[in-house]
mmCIF file of C-alpha atoms in Angstrom:
data_model
loop_
_atom_site.group_PDB
_atom_site.id
_atom_site.type_symbol
_atom_site.label_atom_id
_atom_site.label_comp_id
_atom_site.label_asym_id
_atom_site.label_seq_id
_atom_site.Cartn_x
_atom_site.Cartn_y
_atom_site.Cartn_z
ATOM 1 C CA MET A 1 25.459 63.270 -22.147
ATOM 2 C CA GLU A 2 26.367 64.526 -25.633
ATOM 3 C CA LYS A 3 30.071 63.844 -24.958
ATOM 4 C CA ILE A 4 29.279 60.249 -23.890
ATOM 5 C CA GLU A 5 27.205 59.764 -27.071
ATOM 6 C CA GLU A 6 30.096 61.004 -29.230
ATOM 7 C CA GLU A 7 32.585 58.716 -27.449
ATOM 8 C CA ALA A 8 30.304 55.699 -28.009
ATOM 9 C CA VAL A 9 30.047 56.563 -31.708
ATOM 10 C CA ASP A 10 33.828 57.019 -31.993
ATOM 11 C CA GLN A 11 34.376 53.537 -30.542
ATOM 12 C CA LEU A 12 32.353 52.020 -33.402
ATOM 13 C CA LEU A 13 34.116 53.894 -36.208
ATOM 14 C CA GLY A 14 37.004 51.989 -37.735
ATOM 15 C CA LYS A 15 35.528 48.620 -36.757
ATOM 16 C CA THR A 16 34.529 45.940 -39.240
ATOM 17 C CA VAL A 17 31.101 44.538 -38.400
ATOM 18 C CA GLU A 18 28.689 41.977 -39.768
ATOM 19 C CA ASN A 19 25.584 43.685 -41.128
ATOM 20 C CA LYS A 20 22.368 41.647 -40.914
ATOM 21 C CA GLN A 21 19.965 42.546 -43.721
ATOM 22 C CA ILE A 22 16.443 41.666 -44.896
ATOM 23 C CA ILE A 23 16.645 41.007 -48.635
ATOM 24 C CA PHE A 24 13.712 41.216 -51.075
ATOM 25 C CA LYS A 25 13.783 37.992 -53.118
ATOM 26 C CA GLY A 26 11.524 38.815 -56.063
ATOM 27 C CA TYR A 27 8.260 40.340 -57.294
ATOM 28 C CA ILE A 28 5.066 38.809 -55.942
ATOM 29 C CA GLU A 29 1.373 38.394 -56.628
ATOM 30 C CA GLY A 30 -1.096 38.111 -53.778
ATOM 31 C CA ILE A 31 -0.488 38.395 -50.051
ATOM 32 C CA PRO A 32 3.166 38.751 -48.963
ATOM 33 C CA LYS A 33 4.748 35.689 -47.369
ATOM 34 C CA GLU A 34 7.750 35.475 -45.075
ATOM 35 C CA SER A 35 9.516 33.471 -47.802
ATOM 36 C CA ASP A 36 9.386 36.535 -50.101
ATOM 37 C CA MET A 37 12.137 37.978 -47.892
ATOM 38 C CA GLU A 38 15.244 36.496 -46.353
ATOM 39 C CA LEU A 39 17.636 37.368 -43.554
ATOM 40 C CA LYS A 40 21.224 37.523 -44.766
ATOM 41 C CA ILE A 41 24.498 38.506 -43.229
ATOM 42 C CA GLY A 42 25.657 41.202 -45.628
ATOM 43 C CA LYS A 43 29.297 41.576 -46.567
ATOM 44 C CA LYS A 44 31.457 42.768 -43.705
ATOM 45 C CA LEU A 45 30.901 46.486 -43.318
ATOM 46 C CA ASN A 46 33.827 48.699 -42.445
ATOM 47 C CA LEU A 47 32.447 51.478 -40.292
ATOM 48 C CA GLU A 48 34.813 54.066 -41.727
ATOM 49 C CA LYS A 49 34.167 57.728 -42.291
ATOM 50 C CA VAL A 50 31.530 58.580 -44.915
ATOM 51 C CA PRO A 51 33.231 59.558 -48.225
ATOM 52 C CA LYS A 52 34.009 63.282 -48.417
ATOM 53 C CA GLY A 53 31.758 65.163 -50.818
ATOM 54 C CA SER A 54 29.045 62.468 -50.712
ATOM 55 C CA ASN A 55 26.722 64.461 -48.426
ATOM 56 C CA GLY A 56 25.864 61.082 -46.936
ATOM 57 C CA LEU A 57 25.361 59.536 -43.502
ATOM 58 C CA LEU A 58 26.407 56.289 -41.868
ATOM 59 C CA VAL A 59 23.680 55.253 -39.427
ATOM 60 C CA LYS A 60 22.855 52.520 -36.949
ATOM 61 C CA ASN A 61 19.188 51.568 -37.338
ATOM 62 C CA LEU A 62 17.208 51.443 -34.088
ATOM 63 C CA TYR A 63 13.547 51.008 -35.114
ATOM 64 C CA LEU A 64 11.916 50.011 -38.411
ATOM 65 C CA SER A 65 8.315 50.577 -39.416
ATOM 66 C CA CYS A 66 6.023 47.964 -40.996
ATOM 67 C CA ASP A 67 3.571 49.745 -43.313
ATOM 68 C CA PRO A 68 0.983 48.373 -45.775
ATOM 69 C CA PHE A 69 2.216 50.667 -48.594
ATOM 70 C CA MET A 70 5.397 48.545 -48.743
ATOM 71 C CA ARG A 71 3.313 45.731 -50.268
ATOM 72 C CA GLY A 72 2.869 47.913 -53.383
ATOM 73 C CA ARG A 73 6.636 48.089 -53.791
ATOM 74 C CA MET A 74 6.792 44.285 -54.016
ATOM 75 C CA ARG A 75 5.038 44.388 -57.391
ATOM 76 C CA ASN A 76 6.821 44.945 -60.694
ATOM 77 C CA PHE A 77 4.883 48.162 -61.227
ATOM 78 C CA THR A 78 6.414 51.578 -61.834
ATOM 79 C CA GLY A 79 3.248 53.697 -62.034
ATOM 80 C CA SER A 80 3.017 54.443 -58.312
ATOM 81 C CA TYR A 81 4.354 57.257 -56.139
ATOM 82 C CA LEU A 82 7.308 55.082 -55.036
ATOM 83 C CA PRO A 83 9.407 52.761 -57.238
ATOM 84 C CA PRO A 84 9.308 48.987 -56.705
ATOM 85 C CA PHE A 85 11.865 47.236 -54.515
ATOM 86 C CA VAL A 86 14.848 45.729 -56.371
ATOM 87 C CA PRO A 87 15.056 41.916 -56.172
ATOM 88 C CA GLY A 88 18.193 40.841 -54.349
ATOM 89 C CA GLU A 89 18.517 44.201 -52.590
ATOM 90 C CA VAL A 90 17.739 45.321 -49.042
ATOM 91 C CA ILE A 91 14.119 46.253 -48.314
ATOM 92 C CA GLU A 92 13.668 49.859 -47.269
ATOM 93 C CA GLY A 93 11.095 51.709 -45.233
ATOM 94 C CA PHE A 94 10.656 54.309 -42.534
ATOM 95 C CA GLY A 95 12.972 54.020 -39.565
ATOM 96 C CA VAL A 96 14.600 55.743 -36.610
ATOM 97 C CA SER A 97 18.407 55.693 -36.694
ATOM 98 C CA LYS A 98 21.458 57.040 -34.876
ATOM 99 C CA VAL A 99 24.064 58.910 -36.950
ATOM 100 C CA LEU A 100 27.534 57.351 -36.621
ATOM 101 C CA ASP A 101 29.294 59.561 -39.173
ATOM 102 C CA SER A 102 28.209 62.424 -41.396
ATOM 103 C CA ASP A 103 29.417 64.305 -44.447
ATOM 104 C CA ASN A 104 26.291 66.451 -44.262
ATOM 105 C CA PRO A 105 26.385 69.796 -42.422
ATOM 106 C CA ASP A 106 22.788 69.321 -41.208
ATOM 107 C CA PHE A 107 23.595 66.166 -39.205
ATOM 108 C CA LYS A 108 26.299 65.231 -36.733
ATOM 109 C CA PRO A 109 27.350 61.960 -35.059
ATOM 110 C CA GLY A 110 24.990 61.085 -32.207
ATOM 111 C CA ASP A 111 21.945 62.711 -33.845
ATOM 112 C CA ILE A 112 18.752 60.622 -33.846
ATOM 113 C CA ILE A 113 16.983 60.858 -37.212
ATOM 114 C CA SER A 114 13.825 59.511 -38.826
ATOM 115 C CA GLY A 115 13.118 58.821 -42.497
ATOM 116 C CA PHE A 116 13.765 56.178 -45.163
ATOM 117 C CA THR A 117 16.467 53.667 -44.313
ATOM 118 C CA GLY A 118 17.343 50.053 -45.091
ATOM 119 C CA TRP A 119 16.020 46.980 -43.285
ATOM 120 C CA GLU A 120 19.504 46.237 -41.948
ATOM 121 C CA GLU A 121 21.607 46.951 -38.877
ATOM 122 C CA TYR A 122 23.708 49.699 -40.479
ATOM 123 C CA SER A 123 22.931 51.845 -43.523
ATOM 124 C CA LEU A 124 24.734 54.336 -45.709
ATOM 125 C CA ILE A 125 22.183 57.001 -46.672
ATOM 126 C CA TYR A 126 22.949 59.394 -49.497
ATOM 127 C CA ASN A 127 19.433 60.694 -50.140
ATOM 128 C CA THR A 128 19.258 62.858 -47.024
ATOM 129 C CA GLU A 129 16.609 65.394 -48.095
ATOM 130 C CA GLN A 130 13.755 63.392 -46.557
ATOM 131 C CA LEU A 131 15.499 62.833 -43.216
ATOM 132 C CA ARG A 132 14.322 64.609 -40.095
ATOM 133 C CA LYS A 133 16.218 65.184 -36.840
ATOM 134 C CA THR A 134 14.112 64.138 -33.856
ATOM 135 C CA GLN A 135 13.664 66.678 -31.102
ATOM 136 C CA ALA A 136 15.125 65.940 -27.695
ATOM 137 C CA ASP A 137 12.063 65.298 -25.533
ATOM 138 C CA ASP A 138 10.674 62.503 -23.418
ATOM 139 C CA MET A 139 8.605 60.892 -26.196
ATOM 140 C CA PRO A 140 9.532 57.262 -27.024
ATOM 141 C CA LEU A 141 11.905 57.202 -30.020
ATOM 142 C CA SER A 142 9.819 54.526 -31.760
ATOM 143 C CA TYR A 143 6.895 56.989 -31.925
ATOM 144 C CA HIS A 144 8.777 58.792 -34.701
ATOM 145 C CA VAL A 145 7.699 56.013 -37.098
ATOM 146 C CA GLY A 146 4.187 55.951 -35.593
ATOM 147 C CA LEU A 147 2.335 58.604 -33.664
ATOM 148 C CA LEU A 148 4.856 61.345 -34.577
ATOM 149 C CA GLY A 149 5.796 59.905 -37.972
ATOM 150 C CA MET A 150 4.166 59.084 -41.287
ATOM 151 C CA PRO A 151 1.094 57.215 -39.872
ATOM 152 C CA GLY A 152 0.318 59.925 -37.320
ATOM 153 C CA PHE A 153 0.744 62.693 -39.857
ATOM 154 C CA THR A 154 -1.419 60.772 -42.346
ATOM 155 C CA ALA A 155 -4.213 60.701 -39.751
ATOM 156 C CA TYR A 156 -3.772 64.394 -38.905
ATOM 157 C CA ALA A 157 -3.616 65.697 -42.490
ATOM 158 C CA GLY A 158 -6.327 63.351 -43.747
ATOM 159 C CA PHE A 159 -8.766 64.163 -40.986
ATOM 160 C CA TYR A 160 -8.346 67.941 -40.804
ATOM 161 C CA GLU A 161 -7.496 68.779 -44.433
ATOM 162 C CA VAL A 162 -9.413 66.175 -46.457
ATOM 163 C CA CYS A 163 -12.374 65.460 -44.165
ATOM 164 C CA THR A 164 -12.872 69.111 -43.066
ATOM 165 C CA PRO A 165 -14.665 68.057 -39.848
ATOM 166 C CA LYS A 166 -17.326 70.011 -38.007
ATOM 167 C CA ARG A 167 -18.354 69.578 -34.388
ATOM 168 C CA GLY A 168 -21.181 67.054 -34.177
ATOM 169 C CA ASP A 169 -20.234 65.174 -37.379
ATOM 170 C CA TYR A 170 -20.857 61.425 -37.519
ATOM 171 C CA VAL A 171 -17.483 59.775 -38.259
ATOM 172 C CA PHE A 172 -16.756 56.196 -39.332
ATOM 173 C CA VAL A 173 -13.180 54.820 -39.358
ATOM 174 C CA SER A 174 -12.138 51.452 -40.823
ATOM 175 C CA ALA A 175 -9.055 49.540 -39.597
ATOM 176 C CA ALA A 176 -9.673 51.709 -36.569
ATOM 177 C CA SER A 177 -7.131 50.103 -34.226
ATOM 178 C CA GLY A 178 -4.310 50.372 -36.776
ATOM 179 C CA ALA A 179 -1.461 52.862 -36.983
ATOM 180 C CA VAL A 180 -3.574 55.561 -38.688
ATOM 181 C CA GLY A 181 -7.145 54.741 -37.647
ATOM 182 C CA GLN A 182 -6.544 54.875 -33.889
ATOM 183 C CA LEU A 183 -5.402 58.506 -34.106
ATOM 184 C CA VAL A 184 -8.142 59.555 -36.555
ATOM 185 C CA GLY A 185 -10.790 58.346 -34.117
ATOM 186 C CA GLN A 186 -9.248 60.138 -31.150
ATOM 187 C CA LEU A 187 -8.787 63.406 -33.070
ATOM 188 C CA ALA A 188 -12.426 63.175 -34.150
ATOM 189 C CA LYS A 189 -13.578 62.710 -30.554
ATOM 190 C CA LEU A 190 -11.506 65.713 -29.432
ATOM 191 C CA HIS A 191 -13.151 67.700 -32.248
ATOM 192 C CA GLY A 192 -16.593 66.927 -30.827
ATOM 193 C CA CYS A 193 -17.633 64.240 -33.315
ATOM 194 C CA TYR A 194 -19.530 60.966 -32.808
ATOM 195 C CA VAL A 195 -17.089 58.171 -33.769
ATOM 196 C CA VAL A 196 -17.540 54.499 -34.645
ATOM 197 C CA GLY A 197 -14.740 52.213 -35.825
ATOM 198 C CA CYS A 198 -14.518 48.725 -37.222
ATOM 199 C CA ALA A 199 -11.769 46.160 -36.671
ATOM 200 C CA GLY A 200 -11.226 42.440 -37.199
ATOM 201 C CA THR A 201 -11.194 40.907 -33.687
ATOM 202 C CA LYS A 202 -13.238 41.154 -30.498
ATOM 203 C CA GLN A 203 -10.119 42.269 -28.594
ATOM 204 C CA LYS A 204 -9.565 45.181 -31.005
ATOM 205 C CA VAL A 205 -13.232 46.193 -30.806
ATOM 206 C CA ASP A 206 -13.047 46.200 -26.999
ATOM 207 C CA ILE A 207 -9.900 48.355 -27.069
ATOM 208 C CA LEU A 208 -11.508 50.880 -29.429
ATOM 209 C CA LYS A 209 -14.242 51.468 -26.886
ATOM 210 C CA SER A 210 -12.365 51.047 -23.590
ATOM 211 C CA LYS A 211 -8.936 52.570 -24.336
ATOM 212 C CA LEU A 212 -9.347 54.804 -27.382
ATOM 213 C CA GLY A 213 -12.692 56.379 -26.494
ATOM 214 C CA PHE A 214 -14.715 55.468 -29.598
ATOM 215 C CA ASP A 215 -18.479 55.807 -29.122
ATOM 216 C CA GLY A 216 -19.052 52.471 -30.828
ATOM 217 C CA ALA A 217 -17.195 49.702 -32.641
ATOM 218 C CA PHE A 218 -17.918 46.425 -34.405
ATOM 219 C CA ASN A 219 -16.101 43.392 -35.779
ATOM 220 C CA TYR A 220 -16.647 43.496 -39.540
ATOM 221 C CA LYS A 221 -15.841 39.767 -39.821
ATOM 222 C CA GLU A 222 -18.896 38.928 -37.700
ATOM 223 C CA GLU A 223 -21.314 41.056 -39.716
ATOM 224 C CA VAL A 224 -23.298 39.234 -42.397
ATOM 225 C CA ASP A 225 -24.556 42.519 -43.845
ATOM 226 C CA LEU A 226 -22.211 45.526 -43.546
ATOM 227 C CA ASP A 227 -24.904 47.933 -44.749
ATOM 228 C CA LYS A 228 -27.163 46.867 -41.864
ATOM 229 C CA ALA A 229 -24.259 47.112 -39.410
ATOM 230 C CA LEU A 230 -23.619 50.721 -40.432
ATOM 231 C CA LYS A 231 -27.329 51.588 -40.276
ATOM 232 C CA ARG A 232 -27.362 50.167 -36.739
ATOM 233 C CA HIS A 233 -24.480 52.399 -35.666
ATOM 234 C CA PHE A 234 -25.380 55.411 -37.807
ATOM 235 C CA PRO A 235 -29.192 55.598 -38.026
ATOM 236 C CA GLU A 236 -28.843 59.199 -39.238
ATOM 237 C CA GLY A 237 -26.030 58.415 -41.683
ATOM 238 C CA ILE A 238 -22.302 59.169 -41.922
ATOM 239 C CA ASP A 239 -20.767 62.621 -42.444
ATOM 240 C CA ILE A 240 -17.139 61.469 -42.641
ATOM 241 C CA TYR A 241 -15.760 58.089 -43.623
ATOM 242 C CA PHE A 242 -11.989 57.675 -43.168
ATOM 243 C CA ASP A 243 -11.256 54.682 -45.389
ATOM 244 C CA ASN A 244 -8.200 52.521 -44.761
ATOM 245 C CA VAL A 245 -9.444 49.325 -46.400
ATOM 246 C CA GLY A 246 -11.527 49.851 -49.562
ATOM 247 C CA GLY A 247 -13.552 46.906 -50.833
ATOM 248 C CA SER A 248 -16.892 45.883 -49.350
ATOM 249 C CA ILE A 249 -16.628 48.251 -46.359
ATOM 250 C CA LEU A 250 -16.235 51.260 -48.670
ATOM 251 C CA ASP A 251 -19.190 50.004 -50.713
ATOM 252 C CA ALA A 252 -21.380 49.757 -47.604
ATOM 253 C CA ALA A 253 -20.268 53.182 -46.358
ATOM 254 C CA LEU A 254 -21.295 54.756 -49.676
ATOM 255 C CA LEU A 255 -24.876 53.584 -49.041
ATOM 256 C CA ASN A 256 -24.890 55.342 -45.660
ATOM 257 C CA MET A 257 -23.349 58.722 -46.424
ATOM 258 C CA ARG A 258 -25.242 61.889 -45.552
ATOM 259 C CA ILE A 259 -25.689 64.792 -47.952
ATOM 260 C CA HIS A 260 -22.356 66.609 -48.472
ATOM 261 C CA GLY A 261 -20.478 63.806 -46.732
ATOM 262 C CA ARG A 262 -16.720 63.434 -47.121
ATOM 263 C CA ILE A 263 -14.737 60.248 -47.743
ATOM 264 C CA ALA A 264 -10.945 60.271 -47.310
ATOM 265 C CA ILE A 265 -9.349 57.411 -49.235
ATOM 266 C CA CYS A 266 -6.204 56.744 -47.216
ATOM 267 C CA GLY A 267 -5.464 53.077 -47.898
ATOM 268 C CA MET A 268 -6.913 49.978 -49.515
ATOM 269 C CA VAL A 269 -5.416 47.206 -47.450
ATOM 270 C CA SER A 270 -8.197 44.789 -48.473
ATOM 271 C CA GLN A 271 -7.202 45.286 -52.116
ATOM 272 C CA GLN A 272 -3.429 45.691 -51.936
ATOM 273 C CA SER A 273 -2.747 41.966 -52.191
ATOM 274 C CA LEU A 274 -5.126 41.357 -55.084
ATOM 275 C CA SER A 275 -3.888 41.299 -58.664
ATOM 276 C CA ASN A 276 -7.462 42.008 -59.809
ATOM 277 C CA PRO A 277 -8.974 44.365 -57.215
ATOM 278 C CA GLN A 278 -12.743 44.203 -56.813
ATOM 279 C CA GLY A 279 -14.776 47.101 -58.111
ATOM 280 C CA ILE A 280 -17.072 49.449 -56.181
ATOM 281 C CA HIS A 281 -20.794 49.213 -56.915
ATOM 282 C CA ASN A 282 -22.341 52.156 -55.089
ATOM 283 C CA LEU A 283 -20.562 55.170 -56.599
ATOM 284 C CA PHE A 284 -23.892 56.633 -57.764
ATOM 285 C CA GLN A 285 -24.320 57.709 -54.126
ATOM 286 C CA LEU A 286 -21.629 60.345 -54.744
ATOM 287 C CA ILE A 287 -24.093 62.095 -57.043
ATOM 288 C CA THR A 288 -27.326 61.721 -55.123
ATOM 289 C CA LYS A 289 -25.743 62.671 -51.766
ATOM 290 C CA ARG A 290 -23.228 65.172 -53.265
ATOM 291 C CA VAL A 291 -20.408 63.364 -51.484
ATOM 292 C CA LYS A 292 -16.759 64.303 -51.895
ATOM 293 C CA MET A 293 -14.418 61.289 -52.122
ATOM 294 C CA GLN A 294 -10.720 62.141 -52.220
ATOM 295 C CA GLY A 295 -7.504 60.173 -52.187
ATOM 296 C CA PHE A 296 -4.443 61.761 -50.618
ATOM 297 C CA LEU A 297 -0.822 61.280 -49.583
ATOM 298 C CA GLN A 298 0.588 62.750 -46.402
ATOM 299 C CA SER A 299 3.486 64.135 -48.452
ATOM 300 C CA ASP A 300 1.045 66.626 -50.048
ATOM 301 C CA TYR A 301 0.757 68.400 -46.689
ATOM 302 C CA LEU A 302 4.335 68.518 -45.394
ATOM 303 C CA HIS A 303 4.043 72.276 -44.774
ATOM 304 C CA LEU A 304 1.775 71.314 -41.842
ATOM 305 C CA PHE A 305 4.261 68.880 -40.270
ATOM 306 C CA PRO A 306 5.702 71.280 -37.640
ATOM 307 C CA ARG A 307 2.185 72.176 -36.452
ATOM 308 C CA PHE A 308 1.255 68.486 -36.363
ATOM 309 C CA LEU A 309 4.284 67.618 -34.208
ATOM 310 C CA GLU A 310 3.483 70.398 -31.783
ATOM 311 C CA ASP A 311 -0.241 69.599 -31.579
ATOM 312 C CA VAL A 312 0.026 65.815 -31.237
ATOM 313 C CA THR A 313 2.988 65.884 -28.836
ATOM 314 C CA SER A 314 1.031 68.280 -26.629
ATOM 315 C CA LEU A 315 -2.143 66.160 -26.764
ATOM 316 C CA TYR A 316 -0.177 63.026 -25.879
ATOM 317 C CA LYS A 317 1.666 64.635 -22.965
ATOM 318 C CA GLN A 318 -1.615 66.014 -21.607
ATOM 319 C CA GLY A 319 -3.063 62.504 -21.635
ATOM 320 C CA ASN A 320 -5.698 63.405 -24.247
ATOM 321 C CA ILE A 321 -4.625 60.720 -26.717
ATOM 322 C CA THR A 322 -3.381 57.144 -26.341
ATOM 323 C CA TYR A 323 -1.188 55.319 -28.839
ATOM 324 C CA LEU A 324 -1.071 51.543 -29.282
ATOM 325 C CA GLU A 325 2.215 50.076 -30.473
ATOM 326 C CA ASP A 326 3.031 46.452 -31.326
ATOM 327 C CA MET A 327 6.794 46.005 -30.865
ATOM 328 C CA ASN A 328 8.719 43.039 -32.306
ATOM 329 C CA GLU A 329 12.280 42.415 -31.129
ATOM 330 C CA GLY A 330 15.154 41.907 -33.560
ATOM 331 C CA LEU A 331 15.678 42.489 -37.274
ATOM 332 C CA GLU A 332 15.018 38.793 -37.929
ATOM 333 C CA SER A 333 11.395 39.286 -36.773
ATOM 334 C CA GLY A 334 10.803 41.798 -39.588
ATOM 335 C CA PRO A 335 9.355 39.514 -42.297
ATOM 336 C CA SER A 336 6.879 37.898 -39.878
ATOM 337 C CA ALA A 337 5.832 41.281 -38.465
ATOM 338 C CA PHE A 338 5.303 42.735 -41.947
ATOM 339 C CA VAL A 339 3.306 39.743 -43.217
ATOM 340 C CA GLY A 340 1.117 39.925 -40.100
ATOM 341 C CA LEU A 341 -0.229 43.325 -41.191
ATOM 342 C CA PHE A 342 -2.267 41.649 -43.923
ATOM 343 C CA SER A 343 -4.053 39.242 -41.591
ATOM 344 C CA GLY A 344 -4.587 41.858 -38.873
ATOM 345 C CA ARG A 345 -2.255 40.116 -36.441
ATOM 346 C CA ASN A 346 -0.843 43.394 -35.106
ATOM 347 C CA MET A 347 -2.460 45.351 -32.309
ATOM 348 C CA GLY A 348 -1.721 48.977 -33.132
ATOM 349 C CA LYS A 349 1.323 50.347 -34.939
ATOM 350 C CA GLN A 350 3.721 47.550 -35.951
ATOM 351 C CA VAL A 351 7.370 48.371 -35.188
ATOM 352 C CA ILE A 352 10.591 46.330 -35.196
ATOM 353 C CA ARG A 353 13.263 47.137 -32.631
ATOM 354 C CA VAL A 354 16.604 46.481 -34.337
ATOM 355 C CA ALA A 355 18.824 47.793 -31.543
ATOM 356 C CA HIS A 356 18.693 49.542 -28.199
ATOM 357 C CA HIS A 357 20.169 53.007 -28.459
#
């Protein structure tokens, strides 16, 4: 098998190919639109050997990940944990790629890797420190930008390290059918917690209960009073709130926290497209209920990544967790798939298949 892989790679080297790319057009305010990006045929790319001494890789991109944090990189703002995109340049994000050529001793042609890559068919990657070789197993390759990638690890680290769960805790998860929320809820159930999630459509609410094993779920768009909705589902209050959205749902959760509750601030998708984000009114609850509210990045916990891979792979193979993936075909579908995140169009983790491996 390995010999066949190497022969296939060798056949590509030396060829000149067109390289389709998704280009970022310019900084934006508000919700991303498809017109903020454009599909271009990049200059003809000569698939020659990677320059000696560059430590770089030439890769063929197989899967690309659509993630809400990418919206922050569309602003002309340098005070975040990642720099903004460069207008006129290729968008980048997490992906799964096949190595075609390598000047790096840690990677060889035919290796399947995950990490930051360009939204294009072929990429030259020189910053190789953040790349990870995928293990040869029977897990779908696309899961390395989802269940076994950044979103899955965000759920794992956020739930166990930030939320410090105890058996019997009452757990609330927002954006519960999304890439992160669906795993948080299932890990909480396996930990012996009572779990309720919210989502934005009836179909998603049904899936939370029927496929993902949540004890309860509701459509936040149909609730006139979110505080009352939470009191209906959590008459005794909330021990853990895993927050993916911010805004009015966070405000309502604050009113329903139990003493010594924990809130993990993972994302603020309701606020990420607003130039003037709305404030939170109920922070006094942090004092009266002695609640811990903590923001986090999965990169703070990378020492736990090997344990995460082992644990979650095992749980998946045993049939103890399910993972929902929303797959779009073709690089050209990327802008539409990304924009859909902000209206909740996706059902589960949004992935773009660029090529079949």
